[in-house]
Coordinates of C-alpha atoms in Angstrom, one line a residue:
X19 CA 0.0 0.0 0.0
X20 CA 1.1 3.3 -0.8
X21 CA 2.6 5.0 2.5
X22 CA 1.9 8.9 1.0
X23 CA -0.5 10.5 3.6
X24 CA -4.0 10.8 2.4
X25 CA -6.3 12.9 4.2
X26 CA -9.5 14.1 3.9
X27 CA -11.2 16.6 6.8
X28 CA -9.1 15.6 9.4
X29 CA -8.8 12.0 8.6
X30 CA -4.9 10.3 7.6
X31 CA -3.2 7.4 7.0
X32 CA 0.7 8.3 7.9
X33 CA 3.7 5.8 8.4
X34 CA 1.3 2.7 8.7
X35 CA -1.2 4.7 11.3
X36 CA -4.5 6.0 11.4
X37 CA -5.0 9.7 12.6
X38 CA -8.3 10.9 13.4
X39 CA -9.0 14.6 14.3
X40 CA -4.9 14.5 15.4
X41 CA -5.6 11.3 17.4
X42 CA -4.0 8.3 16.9
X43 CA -7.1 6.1 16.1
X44 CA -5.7 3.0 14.6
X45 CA -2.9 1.2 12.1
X46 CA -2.5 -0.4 9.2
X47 CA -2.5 -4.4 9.4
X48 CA -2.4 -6.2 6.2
X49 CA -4.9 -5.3 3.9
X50 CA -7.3 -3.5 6.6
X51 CA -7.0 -1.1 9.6
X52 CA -7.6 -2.2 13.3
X53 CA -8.8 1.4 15.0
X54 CA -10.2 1.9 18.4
X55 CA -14.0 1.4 19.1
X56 CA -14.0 5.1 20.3
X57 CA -13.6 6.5 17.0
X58 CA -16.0 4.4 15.4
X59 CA -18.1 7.3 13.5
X60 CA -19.8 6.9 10.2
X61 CA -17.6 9.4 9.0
X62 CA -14.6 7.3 9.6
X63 CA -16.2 4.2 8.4
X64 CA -16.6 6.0 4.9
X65 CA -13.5 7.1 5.0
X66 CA -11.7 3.3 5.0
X67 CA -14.2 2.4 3.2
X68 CA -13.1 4.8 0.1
X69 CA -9.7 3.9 0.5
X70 CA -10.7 0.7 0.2
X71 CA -9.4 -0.8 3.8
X72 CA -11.3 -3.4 5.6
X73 CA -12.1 -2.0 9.3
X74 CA -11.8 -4.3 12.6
X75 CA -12.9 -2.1 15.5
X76 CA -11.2 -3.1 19.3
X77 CA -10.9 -1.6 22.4
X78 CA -7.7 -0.2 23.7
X79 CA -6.1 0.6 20.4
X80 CA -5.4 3.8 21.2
X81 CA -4.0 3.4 24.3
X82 CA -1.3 0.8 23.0
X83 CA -1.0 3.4 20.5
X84 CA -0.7 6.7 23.0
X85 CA 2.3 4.9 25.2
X86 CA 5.0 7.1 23.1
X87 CA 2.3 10.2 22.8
X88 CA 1.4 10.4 26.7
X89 CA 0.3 12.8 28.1
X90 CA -2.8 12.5 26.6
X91 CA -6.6 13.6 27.9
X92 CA -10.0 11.7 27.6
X93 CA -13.5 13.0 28.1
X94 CA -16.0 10.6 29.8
X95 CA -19.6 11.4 29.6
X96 CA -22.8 9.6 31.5
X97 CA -24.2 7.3 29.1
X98 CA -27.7 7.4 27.7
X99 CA -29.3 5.0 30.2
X100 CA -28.4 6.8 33.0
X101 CA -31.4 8.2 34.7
X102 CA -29.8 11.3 36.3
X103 CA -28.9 13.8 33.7
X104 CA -26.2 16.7 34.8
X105 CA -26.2 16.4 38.7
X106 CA -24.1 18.2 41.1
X107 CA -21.1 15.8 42.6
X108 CA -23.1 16.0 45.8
X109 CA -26.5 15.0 44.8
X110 CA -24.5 11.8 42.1
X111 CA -22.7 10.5 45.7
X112 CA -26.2 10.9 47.7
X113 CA -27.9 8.8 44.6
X114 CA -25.3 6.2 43.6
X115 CA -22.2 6.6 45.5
X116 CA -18.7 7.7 43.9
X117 CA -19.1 8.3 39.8
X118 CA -18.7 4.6 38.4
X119 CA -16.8 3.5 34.9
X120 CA -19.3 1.8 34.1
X121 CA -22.1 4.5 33.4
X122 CA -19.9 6.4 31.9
X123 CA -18.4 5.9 28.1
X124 CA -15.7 7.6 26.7
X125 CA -16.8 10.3 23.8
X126 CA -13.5 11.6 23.3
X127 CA -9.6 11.4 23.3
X128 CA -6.7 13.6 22.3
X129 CA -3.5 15.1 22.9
X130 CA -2.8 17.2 26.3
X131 CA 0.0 19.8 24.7
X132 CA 0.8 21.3 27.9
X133 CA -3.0 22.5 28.5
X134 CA -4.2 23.0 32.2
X135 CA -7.6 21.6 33.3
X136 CA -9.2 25.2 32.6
X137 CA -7.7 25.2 29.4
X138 CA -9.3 21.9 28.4
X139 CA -12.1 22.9 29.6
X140 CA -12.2 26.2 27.7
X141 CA -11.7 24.4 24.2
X142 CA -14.3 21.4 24.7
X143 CA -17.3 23.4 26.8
X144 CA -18.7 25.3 23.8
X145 CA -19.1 23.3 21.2
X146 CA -20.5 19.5 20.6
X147 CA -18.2 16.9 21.1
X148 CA -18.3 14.3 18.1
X149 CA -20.1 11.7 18.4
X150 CA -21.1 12.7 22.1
X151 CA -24.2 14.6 22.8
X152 CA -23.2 17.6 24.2
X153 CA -19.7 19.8 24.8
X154 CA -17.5 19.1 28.2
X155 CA -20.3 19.8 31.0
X156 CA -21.6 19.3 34.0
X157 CA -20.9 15.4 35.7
X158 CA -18.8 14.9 32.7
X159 CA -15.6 13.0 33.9
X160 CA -11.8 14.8 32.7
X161 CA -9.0 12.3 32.6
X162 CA -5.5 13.3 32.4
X163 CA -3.0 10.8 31.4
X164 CA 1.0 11.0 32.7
X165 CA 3.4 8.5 32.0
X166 CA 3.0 7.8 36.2
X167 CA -0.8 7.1 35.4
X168 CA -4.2 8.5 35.1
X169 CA -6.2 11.3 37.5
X170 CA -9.7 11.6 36.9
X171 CA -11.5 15.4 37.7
X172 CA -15.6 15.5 37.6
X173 CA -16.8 18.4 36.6
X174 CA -19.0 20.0 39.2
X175 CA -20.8 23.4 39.3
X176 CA -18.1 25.4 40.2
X177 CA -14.9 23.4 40.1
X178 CA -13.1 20.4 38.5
X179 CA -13.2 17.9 41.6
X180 CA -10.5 15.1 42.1
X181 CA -12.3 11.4 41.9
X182 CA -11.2 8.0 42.6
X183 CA -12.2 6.6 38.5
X184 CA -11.1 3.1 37.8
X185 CA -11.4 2.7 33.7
X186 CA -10.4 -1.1 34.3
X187 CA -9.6 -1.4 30.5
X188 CA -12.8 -0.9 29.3
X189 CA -13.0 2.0 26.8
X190 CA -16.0 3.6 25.8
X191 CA -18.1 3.0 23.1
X192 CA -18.6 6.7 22.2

């Protein structure tokens, strides 16, 4: 297959990888690609499917993939079967305890470059996330990835709160 990049709105396939919005999403095995499940959006699909690249979707592609790229950031949000819709840190702890992996799913993923918590949150509250259904908000969960490990911030009313937020593998399906 021919290595020049080809890209198309944000999409590209550079030195046997699959970039997505600046993310690395997925690489080039064989005659198809193997990307994350967390960038599975029809866009994307249409996209390997022009170039005429078999897709196999799996989780924790872009982690193996973000080792060398760290530090990184992801954006949890509740998912759609959750009953209580933007609550207060307070009022999710009186309801169902400490905010848990598994109602959450992970709607987006990209590349720290030295920004603060603020920062991130200045660049992803305003507009919709893709593929999520609304910006960075309210009982939305912040990761921040080091090379020493992962520190998860909720995002109350007021403040970005620190939160014990065990991903245990899983990624998202966002």
């Amino acid at each position: 297959m021919d290595e020049t990049p080809r890209k198309l709105d944000g999409i590209l396939l550079r030195d046997g990888a699959l970039i997505y919005y600046g993310n690395p999403a997925g690489r080039l095995e064989g005659e198809g690609v193997t990307a994350d499940s967390i960038f599975r959006r029809r866009e994307l699909e249409e996209w390997l499917e022009g170039q005429g690249l078999p897709v196999q979707w799996e989780e924790g592609v872009y982690d193996g993939l973000c080792q060398e790229r760290i530090p990184i950031f992801r954006i949890w949000q509740l998912r759609p079967e959750v009953p209580l819709r933007f609550p207060a840190l307070a009022q999710l702890r009186e309801a169902y305890g400490e905010p848990c992996p598994g109602c959450y799913r992970a709607v987006y993923a990209g590349e720290r470059a030295g920004r603060s918590l603020e920062e991130l949150w200045l660049d992803y509250c305003r507009e919709p996330l893709e593929g999520a259904e609304h910006p960075l908000s309210i009982s939305d969960v912040l990761e921040l990835r080091e090379p020493s490990g992962s520190s998860f911030f909720y995002i109350d009313r007021r403040e970005m709160l620190p939160i014990p937020f065990a991903d245990s593998g899983r990624e998202g399906d966002g």
